[in-house]
XYZ file of C-alpha atoms in Angstrom:
257
model
C 55.035 11.870 -3.339
C 57.007 12.561 -0.193
C 59.110 9.630 1.035
C 57.590 8.151 4.200
C 57.896 4.849 5.985
C 55.585 1.944 5.290
C 54.081 2.254 8.745
C 53.424 5.977 8.310
C 51.776 5.446 4.910
C 49.567 2.681 6.305
C 48.567 4.827 9.291
C 47.777 7.788 7.064
C 45.678 5.635 4.701
C 43.703 4.136 7.590
C 42.985 7.593 8.990
C 41.623 8.813 5.650
C 39.320 5.855 4.896
C 38.368 4.545 8.326
C 35.749 7.250 8.950
C 34.749 9.742 6.293
C 31.460 11.469 5.571
C 29.177 11.734 2.567
C 26.076 13.793 1.857
C 23.576 11.708 -0.103
C 20.355 12.687 -1.828
C 17.131 11.011 -0.764
C 13.950 10.412 -2.735
C 12.532 13.660 -1.296
C 13.846 16.779 -3.049
C 15.918 18.945 -0.746
C 16.304 16.299 1.983
C 19.696 14.598 2.281
C 21.246 11.812 4.313
C 24.488 12.310 6.189
C 26.578 9.129 5.992
C 29.651 8.135 7.997
C 31.504 5.399 6.097
C 34.181 3.042 7.435
C 36.162 1.330 4.661
C 38.432 -1.737 4.678
C 40.959 -2.715 1.977
C 41.928 -6.353 1.388
C 44.808 -6.743 0.778
C 46.290 -3.423 1.702
C 48.630 -1.826 -0.839
C 52.297 -2.758 -0.592
C 55.404 -0.964 -1.690
C 55.641 2.795 -2.165
C 52.262 4.425 -2.790
C 50.529 7.759 -2.257
C 48.004 7.410 0.644
C 46.097 10.488 -0.506
C 45.617 9.125 -4.020
C 44.404 5.731 -2.823
C 42.152 7.265 -0.159
C 40.584 9.552 -2.775
C 39.857 6.568 -5.011
C 38.320 4.560 -2.163
C 36.185 7.424 -0.867
C 34.950 8.328 -4.354
C 33.973 4.741 -5.129
C 32.102 4.259 -1.864
C 30.329 7.625 -2.086
C 29.082 6.732 -5.566
C 27.913 3.323 -4.357
C 26.109 4.689 -1.304
C 24.518 7.514 -3.305
C 23.085 5.020 -5.792
C 21.812 2.840 -2.952
C 19.721 5.524 -1.208
C 18.620 7.887 -3.957
C 15.224 6.121 -4.164
C 14.855 5.654 -0.390
C 12.361 7.731 1.569
C 13.970 9.592 4.520
C 10.739 9.045 6.440
C 11.930 5.434 6.848
C 15.520 6.025 7.916
C 16.116 2.434 9.171
C 15.203 1.005 5.759
C 17.595 3.401 4.014
C 20.303 2.425 6.504
C 19.843 -1.279 5.744
C 19.853 -0.793 1.971
C 22.986 1.348 2.068
C 24.815 -1.056 4.376
C 23.889 -3.991 2.166
C 25.417 -2.315 -0.910
C 28.616 -1.300 0.852
C 29.176 -4.792 2.264
C 29.578 -6.144 -1.250
C 33.290 -6.256 -2.170
C 34.341 -3.950 -4.988
C 37.615 -4.427 -6.844
C 39.883 -1.391 -7.233
C 43.194 -1.122 -9.083
C 45.327 0.646 -6.491
C 49.060 1.244 -6.887
C 49.354 -1.470 -9.560
C 47.583 -3.908 -7.277
C 44.002 -5.143 -7.245
C 42.363 -4.758 -3.843
C 38.846 -5.343 -2.659
C 37.104 -2.652 -0.690
C 34.172 -3.177 1.680
C 32.587 -0.745 4.119
C 30.111 -0.235 6.911
C 27.955 2.865 7.130
C 25.866 4.875 9.557
C 23.115 7.033 8.075
C 21.629 10.024 9.830
C 19.824 13.275 9.081
C 21.139 16.726 9.769
C 18.998 18.893 12.048
C 17.457 20.853 9.164
C 16.720 17.646 7.237
C 15.206 16.049 10.342
C 12.942 19.098 10.725
C 11.952 18.820 7.060
C 11.057 15.141 7.526
C 8.928 16.055 10.551
C 7.024 18.636 8.499
C 6.644 16.106 5.705
C 5.233 13.510 8.095
C 2.734 16.023 9.435
C 1.567 16.801 5.894
C 1.360 13.123 4.946
C -0.681 12.277 8.059
C -3.051 15.188 7.469
C -3.553 14.132 3.857
C -4.085 10.534 4.945
C -6.799 11.623 7.378
C -8.510 13.693 4.689
C -8.377 10.818 2.201
C -9.748 8.356 4.766
C -12.680 10.623 5.664
C -13.491 11.244 1.999
C -13.372 7.504 1.286
C -15.610 6.727 4.270
C -18.167 9.357 3.250
C -18.256 8.013 -0.294
C -18.626 4.417 0.881
C -21.374 5.366 3.333
C -23.305 7.209 0.618
C -22.909 4.313 -1.800
C -24.133 1.873 0.858
C -27.100 4.110 1.710
C -28.211 4.404 -1.915
C -27.530 0.774 -2.889
C -31.274 0.000 -2.774
C -33.822 1.365 -5.278
C -36.131 2.520 -2.469
C -33.319 4.567 -0.923
C -32.608 6.161 -4.286
C -36.267 7.019 -4.708
C -36.435 8.491 -1.197
C -33.377 10.641 -1.935
C -34.943 11.755 -5.240
C -38.151 12.762 -3.452
C -36.129 15.018 -1.142
C -35.055 17.179 -4.065
C -36.911 20.533 -4.243
C -37.795 20.035 -7.918
C -39.019 16.447 -7.575
C -42.431 15.631 -9.088
C -44.203 12.954 -7.068
C -46.470 12.086 -9.977
C -43.489 11.429 -12.291
C -41.027 9.243 -10.332
C -37.959 7.712 -11.976
C -38.390 4.432 -13.814
C -37.992 1.359 -11.574
C -35.544 -0.247 -13.995
C -33.347 2.849 -13.933
C -33.416 2.902 -10.127
C -32.455 -0.765 -9.947
C -29.620 -0.332 -12.457
C -28.207 2.645 -10.571
C -28.532 0.872 -7.192
C -26.666 -2.116 -8.622
C -23.830 0.137 -9.735
C -23.615 1.630 -6.259
C -23.550 -1.851 -4.711
C -20.517 -2.553 -6.870
C -18.608 0.397 -5.447
C -15.200 -0.800 -4.133
C -15.543 -1.545 -0.447
C -13.031 -1.094 2.292
C -10.658 -4.051 2.340
C -11.295 -4.320 6.089
C -15.038 -4.805 5.616
C -16.110 -8.180 7.053
C -16.468 -10.929 4.457
C -20.000 -11.584 5.712
C -21.058 -8.088 4.619
C -19.424 -8.527 1.234
C -21.184 -11.877 0.801
C -24.565 -10.309 1.618
C -24.016 -7.728 -1.125
C -23.208 -10.509 -3.604
C -26.311 -12.489 -2.612
C -28.509 -9.414 -2.942
C -27.242 -8.744 -6.464
C -27.641 -12.430 -7.342
C -31.270 -12.566 -6.201
C -31.997 -9.335 -8.057
C -31.153 -11.153 -11.293
C -34.326 -13.263 -10.844
C -37.335 -10.914 -10.785
C -40.070 -13.582 -10.620
C -41.277 -14.633 -7.178
C -41.198 -18.347 -8.007
C -37.563 -18.016 -9.038
C -36.661 -16.315 -5.766
C -38.560 -18.989 -3.819
C -36.624 -21.770 -5.550
C -33.264 -20.116 -4.846
C -34.107 -19.561 -1.183
C -35.251 -23.160 -0.841
C -31.892 -24.262 -2.239
C -30.205 -22.000 0.317
C -32.230 -23.574 3.121
C -31.269 -27.059 1.921
C -27.605 -26.007 2.035
C -28.006 -24.774 5.592
C -29.485 -28.100 6.656
C -26.628 -29.929 4.925
C -24.257 -27.775 7.004
C -26.140 -28.952 10.147
C -27.674 -25.553 10.797
C -31.403 -26.355 10.685
C -32.348 -23.281 12.706
C -31.176 -20.971 9.945
C -32.923 -23.115 7.344
C -36.197 -22.769 9.262
C -35.773 -18.985 9.347
C -35.285 -18.873 5.571
C -38.376 -21.016 5.001
C -40.397 -18.826 7.364
C -39.236 -15.825 5.355
C -40.479 -17.172 2.034
C -43.710 -18.525 3.562
C -45.753 -21.474 2.303
C -46.113 -22.067 -1.415
C -49.392 -20.731 -2.818
C -51.984 -23.471 -3.330
C -53.708 -24.056 -6.629
C -56.934 -22.699 -5.245
C -55.248 -19.401 -4.375
C -54.210 -18.699 -7.933
C -56.210 -16.092 -9.770
C -59.003 -17.526 -11.979
C -58.629 -17.206 -15.735
C -59.936 -14.008 -17.237
C -63.643 -14.226 -17.907
C -64.225 -17.141 -15.488
C -67.208 -16.867 -13.124
């Protein structure tokens, strides 16, 4: 080590650790961050020491720390990677420098080289295109499931097939079972809760095939609407189910005259 003054050593050390660069891998293969790191030592080394040796140790430590911080960060979100890297480098790290323990902290500025920025732009274009394709496919599937979520719609679709035999339609139970499965298809999370509730009510009522059972359930629904001070809706439900059949309207026993 060449003999230099304390002031010269300190100035040389500051120059070597106050602003140095690092090339850091991102989570996307082939795309790297360019980091400019500013380090601070507390306390600074005293006595005779080699500024190059200490600077090498500081730079190596901080490059390793910053590389670990951003290796799982997506370069598409550069601000998030910047925050994560800065957070890691702000944490003091102890280094044994020139027979003295010092703590090193740092600030950092992350950026992307021109070729990496171009790669991120191409990546974003591909991601957006794939997102549009996925959204359209999901919408088509949901629309088809909603269209065929009723046995009559399934039967109508079956009749459209060129090899359909009108005299041999599918079994009603099979149609109902398939329609119920389609009604259970995962819906868009943005679908209004009212629509989701209607689907649940439809499946619930389908569990009670007898007309008197359905009438009883709808009467209970009307009573709930009146309890919620919405008599107009209750009247509409009662109009929908109609008056209860009278005893005289029931079919006479078999063989009766």
